[in-house]
mmCIF file of C-alpha atoms in Angstrom:
data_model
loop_
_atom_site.group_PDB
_atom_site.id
_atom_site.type_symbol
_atom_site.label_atom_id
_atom_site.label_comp_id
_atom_site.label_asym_id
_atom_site.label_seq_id
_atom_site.Cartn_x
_atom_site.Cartn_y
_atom_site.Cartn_z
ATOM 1 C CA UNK A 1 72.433 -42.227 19.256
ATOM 2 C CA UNK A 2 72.254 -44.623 16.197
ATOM 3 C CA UNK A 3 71.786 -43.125 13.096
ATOM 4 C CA UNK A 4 72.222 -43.354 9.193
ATOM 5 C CA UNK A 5 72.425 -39.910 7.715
ATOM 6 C CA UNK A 6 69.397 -38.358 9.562
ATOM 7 C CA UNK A 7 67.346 -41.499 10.323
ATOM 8 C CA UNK A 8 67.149 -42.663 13.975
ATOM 9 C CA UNK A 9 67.504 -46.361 14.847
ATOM 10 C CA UNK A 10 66.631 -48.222 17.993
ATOM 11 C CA UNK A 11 69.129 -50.644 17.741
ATOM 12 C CA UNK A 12 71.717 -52.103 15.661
ATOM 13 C CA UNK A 13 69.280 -54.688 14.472
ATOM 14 C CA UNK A 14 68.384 -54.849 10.626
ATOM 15 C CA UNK A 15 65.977 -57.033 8.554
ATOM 16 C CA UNK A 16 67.430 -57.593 5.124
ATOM 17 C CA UNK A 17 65.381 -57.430 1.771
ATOM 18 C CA UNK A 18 64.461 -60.630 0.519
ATOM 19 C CA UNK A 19 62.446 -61.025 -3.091
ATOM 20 C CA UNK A 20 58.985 -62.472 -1.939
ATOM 21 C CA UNK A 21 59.608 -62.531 1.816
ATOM 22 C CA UNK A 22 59.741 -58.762 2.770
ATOM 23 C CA UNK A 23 56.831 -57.281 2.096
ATOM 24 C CA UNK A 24 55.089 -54.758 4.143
ATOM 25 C CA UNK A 25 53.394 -57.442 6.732
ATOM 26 C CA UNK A 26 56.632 -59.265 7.517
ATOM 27 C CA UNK A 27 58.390 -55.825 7.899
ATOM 28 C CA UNK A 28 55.453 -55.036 10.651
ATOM 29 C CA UNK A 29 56.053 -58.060 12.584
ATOM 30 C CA UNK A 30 59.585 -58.021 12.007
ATOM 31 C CA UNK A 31 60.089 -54.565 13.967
ATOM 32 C CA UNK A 32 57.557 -56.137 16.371
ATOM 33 C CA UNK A 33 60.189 -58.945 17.547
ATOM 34 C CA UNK A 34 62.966 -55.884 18.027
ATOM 35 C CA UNK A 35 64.203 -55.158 14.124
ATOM 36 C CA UNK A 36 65.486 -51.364 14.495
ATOM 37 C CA UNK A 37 65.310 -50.889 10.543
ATOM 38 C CA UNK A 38 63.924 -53.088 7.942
ATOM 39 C CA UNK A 39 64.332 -53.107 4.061
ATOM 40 C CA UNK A 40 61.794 -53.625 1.253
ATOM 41 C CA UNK A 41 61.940 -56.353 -1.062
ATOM 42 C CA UNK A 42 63.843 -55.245 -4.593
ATOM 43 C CA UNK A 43 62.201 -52.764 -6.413
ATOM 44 C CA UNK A 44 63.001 -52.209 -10.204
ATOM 45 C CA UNK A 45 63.900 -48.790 -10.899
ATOM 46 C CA UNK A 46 62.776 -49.219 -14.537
ATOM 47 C CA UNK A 47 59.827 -50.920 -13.464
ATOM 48 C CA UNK A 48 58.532 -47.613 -12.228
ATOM 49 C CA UNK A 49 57.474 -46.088 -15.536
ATOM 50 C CA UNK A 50 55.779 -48.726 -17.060
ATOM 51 C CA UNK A 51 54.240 -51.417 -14.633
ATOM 52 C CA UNK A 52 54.109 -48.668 -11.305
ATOM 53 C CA UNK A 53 50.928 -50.665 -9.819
ATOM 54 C CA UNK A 54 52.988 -53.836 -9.369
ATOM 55 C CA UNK A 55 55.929 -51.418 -8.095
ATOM 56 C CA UNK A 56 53.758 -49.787 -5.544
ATOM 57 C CA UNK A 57 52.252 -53.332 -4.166
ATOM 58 C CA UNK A 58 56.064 -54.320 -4.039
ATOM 59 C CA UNK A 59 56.738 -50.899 -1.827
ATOM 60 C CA UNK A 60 53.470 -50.577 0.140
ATOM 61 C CA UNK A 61 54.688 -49.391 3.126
ATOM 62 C CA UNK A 62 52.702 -47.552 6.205
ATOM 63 C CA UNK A 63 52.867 -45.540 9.874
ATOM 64 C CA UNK A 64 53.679 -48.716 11.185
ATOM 65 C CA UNK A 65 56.479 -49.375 8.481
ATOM 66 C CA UNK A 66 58.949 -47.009 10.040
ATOM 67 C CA UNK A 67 62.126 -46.495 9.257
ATOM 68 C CA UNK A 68 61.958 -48.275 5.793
ATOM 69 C CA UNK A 69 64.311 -48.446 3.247
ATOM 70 C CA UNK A 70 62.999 -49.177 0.093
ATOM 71 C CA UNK A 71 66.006 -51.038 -2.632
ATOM 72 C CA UNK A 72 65.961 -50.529 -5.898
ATOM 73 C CA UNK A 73 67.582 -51.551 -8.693
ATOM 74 C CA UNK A 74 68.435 -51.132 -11.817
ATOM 75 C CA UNK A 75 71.905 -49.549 -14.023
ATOM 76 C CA UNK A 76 71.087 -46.127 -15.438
ATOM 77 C CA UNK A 77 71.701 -43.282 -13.574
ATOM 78 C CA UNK A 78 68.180 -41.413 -14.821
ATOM 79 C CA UNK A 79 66.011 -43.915 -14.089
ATOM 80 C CA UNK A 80 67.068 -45.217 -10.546
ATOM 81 C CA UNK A 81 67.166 -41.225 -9.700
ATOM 82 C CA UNK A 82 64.030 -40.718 -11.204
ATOM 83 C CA UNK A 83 62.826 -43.598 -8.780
ATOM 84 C CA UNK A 84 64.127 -42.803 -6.232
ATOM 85 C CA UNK A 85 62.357 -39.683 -6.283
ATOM 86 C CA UNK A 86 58.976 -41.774 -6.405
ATOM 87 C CA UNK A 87 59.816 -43.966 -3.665
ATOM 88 C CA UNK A 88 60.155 -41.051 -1.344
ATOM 89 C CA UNK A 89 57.271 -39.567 -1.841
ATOM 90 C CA UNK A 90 55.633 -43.153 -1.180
ATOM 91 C CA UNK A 91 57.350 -42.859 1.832
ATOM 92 C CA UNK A 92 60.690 -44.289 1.995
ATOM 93 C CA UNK A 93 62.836 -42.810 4.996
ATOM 94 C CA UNK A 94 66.342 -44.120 3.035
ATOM 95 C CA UNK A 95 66.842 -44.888 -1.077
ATOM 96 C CA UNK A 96 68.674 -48.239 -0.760
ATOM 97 C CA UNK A 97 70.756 -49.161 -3.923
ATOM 98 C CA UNK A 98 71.457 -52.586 -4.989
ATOM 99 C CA UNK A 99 74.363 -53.843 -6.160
ATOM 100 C CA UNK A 100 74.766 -57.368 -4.317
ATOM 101 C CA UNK A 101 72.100 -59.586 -5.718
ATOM 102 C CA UNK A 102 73.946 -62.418 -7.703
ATOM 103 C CA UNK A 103 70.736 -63.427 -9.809
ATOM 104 C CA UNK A 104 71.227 -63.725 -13.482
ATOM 105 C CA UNK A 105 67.823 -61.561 -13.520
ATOM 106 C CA UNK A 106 70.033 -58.748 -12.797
ATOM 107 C CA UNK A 107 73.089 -59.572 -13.614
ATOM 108 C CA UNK A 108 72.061 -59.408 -17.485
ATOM 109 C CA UNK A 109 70.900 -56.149 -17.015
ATOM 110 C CA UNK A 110 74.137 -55.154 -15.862
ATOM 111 C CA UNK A 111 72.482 -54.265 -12.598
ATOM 112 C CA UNK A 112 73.056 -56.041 -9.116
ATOM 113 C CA UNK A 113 76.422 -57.544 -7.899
ATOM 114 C CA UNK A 114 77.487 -56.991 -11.943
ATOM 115 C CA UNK A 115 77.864 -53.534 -10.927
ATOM 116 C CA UNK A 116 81.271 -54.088 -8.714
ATOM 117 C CA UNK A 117 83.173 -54.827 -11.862
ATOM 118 C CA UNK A 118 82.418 -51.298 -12.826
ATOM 119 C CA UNK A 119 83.124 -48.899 -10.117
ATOM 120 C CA UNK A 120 83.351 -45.774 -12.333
ATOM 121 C CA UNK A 121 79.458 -46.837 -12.997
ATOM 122 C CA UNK A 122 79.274 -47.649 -9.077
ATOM 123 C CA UNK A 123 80.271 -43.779 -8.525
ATOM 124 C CA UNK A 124 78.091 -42.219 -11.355
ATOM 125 C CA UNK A 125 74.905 -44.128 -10.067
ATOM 126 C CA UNK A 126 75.311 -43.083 -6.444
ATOM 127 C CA UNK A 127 76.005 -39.744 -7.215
ATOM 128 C CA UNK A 128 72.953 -39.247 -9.612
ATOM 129 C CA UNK A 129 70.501 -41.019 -6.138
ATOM 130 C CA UNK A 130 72.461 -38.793 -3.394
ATOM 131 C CA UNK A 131 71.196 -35.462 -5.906
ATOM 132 C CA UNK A 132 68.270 -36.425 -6.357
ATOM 133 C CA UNK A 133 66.428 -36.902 -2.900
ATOM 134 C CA UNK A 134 67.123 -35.368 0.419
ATOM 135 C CA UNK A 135 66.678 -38.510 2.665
ATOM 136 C CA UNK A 136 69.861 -40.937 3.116
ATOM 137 C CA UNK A 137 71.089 -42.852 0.540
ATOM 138 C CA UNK A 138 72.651 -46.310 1.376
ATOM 139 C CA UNK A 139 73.999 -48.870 -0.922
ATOM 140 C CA UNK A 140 74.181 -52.895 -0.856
ATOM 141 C CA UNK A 141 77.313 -54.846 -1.715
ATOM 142 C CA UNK A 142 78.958 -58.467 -1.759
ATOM 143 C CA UNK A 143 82.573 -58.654 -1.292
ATOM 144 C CA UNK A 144 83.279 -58.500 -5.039
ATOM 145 C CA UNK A 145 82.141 -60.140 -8.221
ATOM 146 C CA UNK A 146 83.975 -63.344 -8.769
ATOM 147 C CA UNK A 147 87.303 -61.089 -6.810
ATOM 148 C CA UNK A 148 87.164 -59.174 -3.717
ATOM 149 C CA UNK A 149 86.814 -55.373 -3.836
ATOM 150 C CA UNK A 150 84.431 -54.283 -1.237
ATOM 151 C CA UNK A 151 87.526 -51.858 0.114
ATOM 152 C CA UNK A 152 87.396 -50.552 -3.255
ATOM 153 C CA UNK A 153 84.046 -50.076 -3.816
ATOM 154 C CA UNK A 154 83.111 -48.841 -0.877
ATOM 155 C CA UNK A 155 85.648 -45.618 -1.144
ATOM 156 C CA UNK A 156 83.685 -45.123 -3.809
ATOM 157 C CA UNK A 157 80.287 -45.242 -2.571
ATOM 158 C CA UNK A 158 80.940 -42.882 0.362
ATOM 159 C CA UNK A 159 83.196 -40.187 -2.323
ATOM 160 C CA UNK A 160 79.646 -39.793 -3.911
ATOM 161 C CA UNK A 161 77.887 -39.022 -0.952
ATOM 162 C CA UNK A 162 76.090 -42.177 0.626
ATOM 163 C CA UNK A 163 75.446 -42.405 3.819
ATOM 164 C CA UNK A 164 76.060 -45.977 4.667
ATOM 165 C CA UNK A 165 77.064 -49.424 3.363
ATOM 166 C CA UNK A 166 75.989 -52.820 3.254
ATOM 167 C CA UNK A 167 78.487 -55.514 2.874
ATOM 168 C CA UNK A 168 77.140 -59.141 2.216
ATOM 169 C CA UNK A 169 80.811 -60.729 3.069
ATOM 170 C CA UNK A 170 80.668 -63.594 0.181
ATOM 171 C CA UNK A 171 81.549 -62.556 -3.926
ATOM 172 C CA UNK A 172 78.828 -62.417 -6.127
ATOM 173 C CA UNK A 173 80.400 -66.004 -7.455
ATOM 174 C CA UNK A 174 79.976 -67.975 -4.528
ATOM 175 C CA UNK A 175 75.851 -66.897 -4.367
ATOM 176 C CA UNK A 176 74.439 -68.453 -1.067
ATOM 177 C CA UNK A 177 77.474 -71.215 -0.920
ATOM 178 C CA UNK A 178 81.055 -71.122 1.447
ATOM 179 C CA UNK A 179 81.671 -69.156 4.537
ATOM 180 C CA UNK A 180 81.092 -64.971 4.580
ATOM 181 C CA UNK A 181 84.524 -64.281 5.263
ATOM 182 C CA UNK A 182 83.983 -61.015 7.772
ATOM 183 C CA UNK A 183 87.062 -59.792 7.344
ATOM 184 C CA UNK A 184 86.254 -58.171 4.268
ATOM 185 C CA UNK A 185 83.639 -56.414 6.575
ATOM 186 C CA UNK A 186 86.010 -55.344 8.968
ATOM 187 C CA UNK A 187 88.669 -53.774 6.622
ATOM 188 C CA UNK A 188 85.389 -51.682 4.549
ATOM 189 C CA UNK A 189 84.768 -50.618 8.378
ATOM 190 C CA UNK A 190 88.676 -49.666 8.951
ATOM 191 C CA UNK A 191 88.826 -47.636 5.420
ATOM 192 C CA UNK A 192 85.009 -45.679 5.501
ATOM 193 C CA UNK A 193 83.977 -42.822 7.572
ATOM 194 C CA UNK A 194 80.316 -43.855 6.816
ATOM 195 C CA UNK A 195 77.827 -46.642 8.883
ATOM 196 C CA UNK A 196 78.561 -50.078 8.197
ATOM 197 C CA UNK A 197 76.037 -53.209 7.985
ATOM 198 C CA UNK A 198 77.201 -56.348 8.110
ATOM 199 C CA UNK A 199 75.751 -59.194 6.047
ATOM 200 C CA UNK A 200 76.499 -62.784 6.081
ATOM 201 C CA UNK A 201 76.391 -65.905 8.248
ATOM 202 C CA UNK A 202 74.164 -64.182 11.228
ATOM 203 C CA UNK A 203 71.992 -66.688 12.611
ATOM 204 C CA UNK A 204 72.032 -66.355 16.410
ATOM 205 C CA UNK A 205 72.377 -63.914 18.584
ATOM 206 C CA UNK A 206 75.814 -64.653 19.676
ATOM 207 C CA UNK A 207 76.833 -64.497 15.714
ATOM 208 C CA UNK A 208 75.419 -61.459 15.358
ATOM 209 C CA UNK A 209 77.702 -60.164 19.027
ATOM 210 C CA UNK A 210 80.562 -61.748 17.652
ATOM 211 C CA UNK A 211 80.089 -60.007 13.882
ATOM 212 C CA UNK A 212 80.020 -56.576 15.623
ATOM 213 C CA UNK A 213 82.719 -57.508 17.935
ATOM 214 C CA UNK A 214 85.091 -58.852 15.220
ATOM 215 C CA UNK A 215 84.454 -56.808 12.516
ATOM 216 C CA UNK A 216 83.546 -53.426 14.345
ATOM 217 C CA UNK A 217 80.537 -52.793 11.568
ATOM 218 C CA UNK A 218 77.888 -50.632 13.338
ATOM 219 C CA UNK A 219 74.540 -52.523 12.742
ATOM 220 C CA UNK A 220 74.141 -56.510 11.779
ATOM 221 C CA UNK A 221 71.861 -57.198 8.562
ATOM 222 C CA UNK A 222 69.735 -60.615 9.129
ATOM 223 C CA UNK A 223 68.170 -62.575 6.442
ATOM 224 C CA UNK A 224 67.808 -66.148 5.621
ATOM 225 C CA UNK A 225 67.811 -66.803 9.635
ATOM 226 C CA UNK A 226 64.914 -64.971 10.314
ATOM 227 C CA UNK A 227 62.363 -67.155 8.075
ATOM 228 C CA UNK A 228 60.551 -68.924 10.245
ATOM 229 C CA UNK A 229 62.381 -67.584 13.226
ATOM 230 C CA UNK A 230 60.953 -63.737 13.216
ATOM 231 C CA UNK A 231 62.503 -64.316 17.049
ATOM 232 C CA UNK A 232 65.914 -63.907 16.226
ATOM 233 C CA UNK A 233 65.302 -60.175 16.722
ATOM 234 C CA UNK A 234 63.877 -60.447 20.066
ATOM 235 C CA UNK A 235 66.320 -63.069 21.101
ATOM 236 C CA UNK A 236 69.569 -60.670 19.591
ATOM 237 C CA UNK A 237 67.805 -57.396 21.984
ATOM 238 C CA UNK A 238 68.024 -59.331 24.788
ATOM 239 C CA UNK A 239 71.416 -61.234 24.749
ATOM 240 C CA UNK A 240 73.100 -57.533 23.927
ATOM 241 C CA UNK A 241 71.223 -56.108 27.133
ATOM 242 C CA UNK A 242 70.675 -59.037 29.196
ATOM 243 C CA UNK A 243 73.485 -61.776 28.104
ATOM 244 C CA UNK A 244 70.665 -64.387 28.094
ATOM 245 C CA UNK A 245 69.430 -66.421 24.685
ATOM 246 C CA UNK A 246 66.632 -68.154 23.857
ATOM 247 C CA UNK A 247 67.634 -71.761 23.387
ATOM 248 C CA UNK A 248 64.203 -73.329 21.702
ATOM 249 C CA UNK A 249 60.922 -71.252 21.173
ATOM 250 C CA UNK A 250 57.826 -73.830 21.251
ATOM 251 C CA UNK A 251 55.242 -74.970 19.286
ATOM 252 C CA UNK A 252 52.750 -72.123 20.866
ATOM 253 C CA UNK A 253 55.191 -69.179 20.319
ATOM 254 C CA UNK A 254 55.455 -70.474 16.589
ATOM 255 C CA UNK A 255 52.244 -70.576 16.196
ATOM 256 C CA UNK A 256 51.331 -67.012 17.655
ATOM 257 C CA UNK A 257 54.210 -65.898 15.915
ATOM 258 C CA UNK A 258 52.641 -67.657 12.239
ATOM 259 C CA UNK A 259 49.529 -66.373 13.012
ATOM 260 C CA UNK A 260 50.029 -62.776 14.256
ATOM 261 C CA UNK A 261 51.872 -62.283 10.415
ATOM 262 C CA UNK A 262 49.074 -63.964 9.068
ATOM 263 C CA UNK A 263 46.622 -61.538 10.064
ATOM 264 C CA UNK A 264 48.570 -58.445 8.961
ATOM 265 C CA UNK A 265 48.992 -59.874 5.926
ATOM 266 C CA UNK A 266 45.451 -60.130 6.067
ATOM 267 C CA UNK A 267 44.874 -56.349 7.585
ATOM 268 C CA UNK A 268 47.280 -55.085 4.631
ATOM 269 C CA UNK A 269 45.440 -56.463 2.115
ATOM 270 C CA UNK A 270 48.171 -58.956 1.058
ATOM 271 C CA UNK A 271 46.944 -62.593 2.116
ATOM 272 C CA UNK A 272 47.735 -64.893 -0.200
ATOM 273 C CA UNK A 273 47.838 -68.880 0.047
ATOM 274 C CA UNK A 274 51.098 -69.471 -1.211
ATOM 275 C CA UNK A 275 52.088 -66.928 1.801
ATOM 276 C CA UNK A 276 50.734 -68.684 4.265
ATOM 277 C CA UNK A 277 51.902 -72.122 2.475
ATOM 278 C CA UNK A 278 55.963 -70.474 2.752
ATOM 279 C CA UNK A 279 55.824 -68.932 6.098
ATOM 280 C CA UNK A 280 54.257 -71.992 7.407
ATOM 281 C CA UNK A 281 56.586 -74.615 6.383
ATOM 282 C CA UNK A 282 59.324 -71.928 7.641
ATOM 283 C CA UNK A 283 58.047 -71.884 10.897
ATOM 284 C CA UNK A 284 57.683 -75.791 10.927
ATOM 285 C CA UNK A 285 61.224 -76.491 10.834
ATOM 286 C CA UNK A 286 62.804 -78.311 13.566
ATOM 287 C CA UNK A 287 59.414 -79.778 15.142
ATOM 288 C CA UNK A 288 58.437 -82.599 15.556
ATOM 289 C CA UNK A 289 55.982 -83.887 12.818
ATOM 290 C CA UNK A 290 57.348 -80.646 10.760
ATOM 291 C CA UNK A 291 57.668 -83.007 7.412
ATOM 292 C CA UNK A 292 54.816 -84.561 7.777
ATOM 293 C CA UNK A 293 53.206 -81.281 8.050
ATOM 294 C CA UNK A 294 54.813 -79.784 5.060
ATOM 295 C CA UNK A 295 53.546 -82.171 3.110
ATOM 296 C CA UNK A 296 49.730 -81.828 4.349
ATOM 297 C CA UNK A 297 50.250 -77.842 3.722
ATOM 298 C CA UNK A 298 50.484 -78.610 -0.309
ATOM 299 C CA UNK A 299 47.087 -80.775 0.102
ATOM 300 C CA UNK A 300 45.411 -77.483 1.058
ATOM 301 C CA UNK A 301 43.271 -75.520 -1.781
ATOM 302 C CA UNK A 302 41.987 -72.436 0.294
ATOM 303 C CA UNK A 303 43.411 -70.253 3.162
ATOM 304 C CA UNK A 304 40.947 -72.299 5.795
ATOM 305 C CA UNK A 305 41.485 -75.061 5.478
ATOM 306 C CA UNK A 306 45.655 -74.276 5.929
ATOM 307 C CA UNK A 307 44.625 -71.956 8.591
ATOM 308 C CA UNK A 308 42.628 -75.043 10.452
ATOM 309 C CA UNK A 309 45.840 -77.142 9.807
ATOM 310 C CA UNK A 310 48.268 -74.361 11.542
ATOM 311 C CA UNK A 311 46.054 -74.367 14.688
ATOM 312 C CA UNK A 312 45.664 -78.334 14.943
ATOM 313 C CA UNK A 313 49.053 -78.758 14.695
ATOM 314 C CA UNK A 314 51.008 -75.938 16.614
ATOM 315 C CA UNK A 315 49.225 -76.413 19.229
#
């Protein structure tokens, strides 16, 4: 049976948090197309005690929303377990911490991917989560800052009691850019007792075969590949049962696809325009007429008239 800590999983699918892309409707229809776990967008542990509204429509979460693990962030040990607290009784099923993001938004806080320079800080912060709540605690890492220390790190992350890692396999340094190298996931995996994710370059089913083949990590994080392509999921469940892949979805499944997270984003309460704007162009990608398409989606002022253009032209 797949587990982390005490949480059950499905598979060894998982949808990775994304700032502005992973709210609670995308989670939904995420786990829909065959994501076994699915993480919130970052949450800012500080953020709790003085702006908790905006926190709470960043970690909406419901029945439908399970497993979740909600991220936080954020570089004192009070704070992020004084959060973490809050976030379970919201109801987050695992505390995930974050030290991978590269943004200088964190980074200047001394929080994200700044924290693997520090991995006395690493251990202190963990430790202070792991006490504080009784569901599993996981944490998110790159390979290193601008130097590769995942192996490092993650000793340390499972001495203070986590129950699982994360490793995006690129340094902090190289952001988005380069090749994940996996073998940095594969030697965490050789030297931890704990779960292990893998992050990084996943965007087909057969990548995501290969990642668990090569590196022997235990569940496959996907991100970037699944804007637009909510699919990938689907597609990855049945090439690990079946051995058969999707090789092109059409125009019709895009647009069900569009349109079924359109209207739990408007069922949750969180249906914006420059949602359906994003998720639209996402989903455009690849067809034919997709640019010119794009370009009409900026035209439109209200959530009709983009909603009109989605059905005229996915169809």
């Amino acid at each position: 049976m797949l587990k982390i800590g005490n949480v059950k999983l499905k598979n060894r699918l998982v949808l990775a948090p994304m700032a502005g892309v992973t709210n609670l409707a995308f989670r939904i229809v995420a786990r829909w197309y065959g994501a076994g776990l699915a993480f919130s967008e970052m949450v800012d542990a500080d953020g709790m005690f003085y702006d908790i509204q905006r926190r709470k429509k960043e970690f909406a979460t419901n029945a439908e929303d399970a497993p979740i693990a909600c991220q936080l962030f954020g570089a004192r040990a009070d704070t992020l377990a004084e959060a973490a607290k809050r976030v379970v009784d919201m109801g987050a099923d695992i505390v995930d911490m974050n030290m991978g993001c590269p943004s200088f938004k964190l980074s200047r806080k001394n929080a994200g991917a700044k924290l693997l320079s520090q991995p006395e800080l690493v251990g202190v912060l963990v430790r202070s989560v792991v006490s504080a709540v009784d569901v599993p605690v996981t944490v998110k890492i790159r390979s290193g800052w601008d130097s590769v220390n995942a192996v490092e790190i993650a000793r340390v992350v499972e001495a203070a009691g986590a129950s699982a890692i994360t490793v995006h396999a690129r340094t902090a340094k190289m952001m988005y850019g380069g090749a994940a190298d996996w073998e940095v996931i594969k030697r965490v995996k050789e030297e931890v007792g704990i779960p292990v994710i893998g992050n990084g370059d996943v965007a087909s089913p057969l990548r995501a075969r290969e990642m668990l083949d090569e590196t022997g990590c235990d569940f496959v994080m996907i991100g970037r590949a699944a804007l637009g392509n909510l699919f990938i999921f689907r597609d990855c469940v049945e090439f690990f049962e079946k051995g058969t892949v999707m090789v092109e979805h059409t125009k019709e499944e895009r647009q069900r696809a569009l349109l079924e997270l359109w209207e739990v984003c408007k069922s949750v309460g969180d249906a914006r325009l420059s949602d359906l704007r994003m998720h639209a162009c996402w989903f455009s990608k690849g067809l034919t007429g997709g640019r010119r398409f794009r370009e009409e989606v900026g035209t439109k002022k209200t959530v009709a008239e983009l909603e009109e253009l989605v059905v005229e032209n996915f169809c």
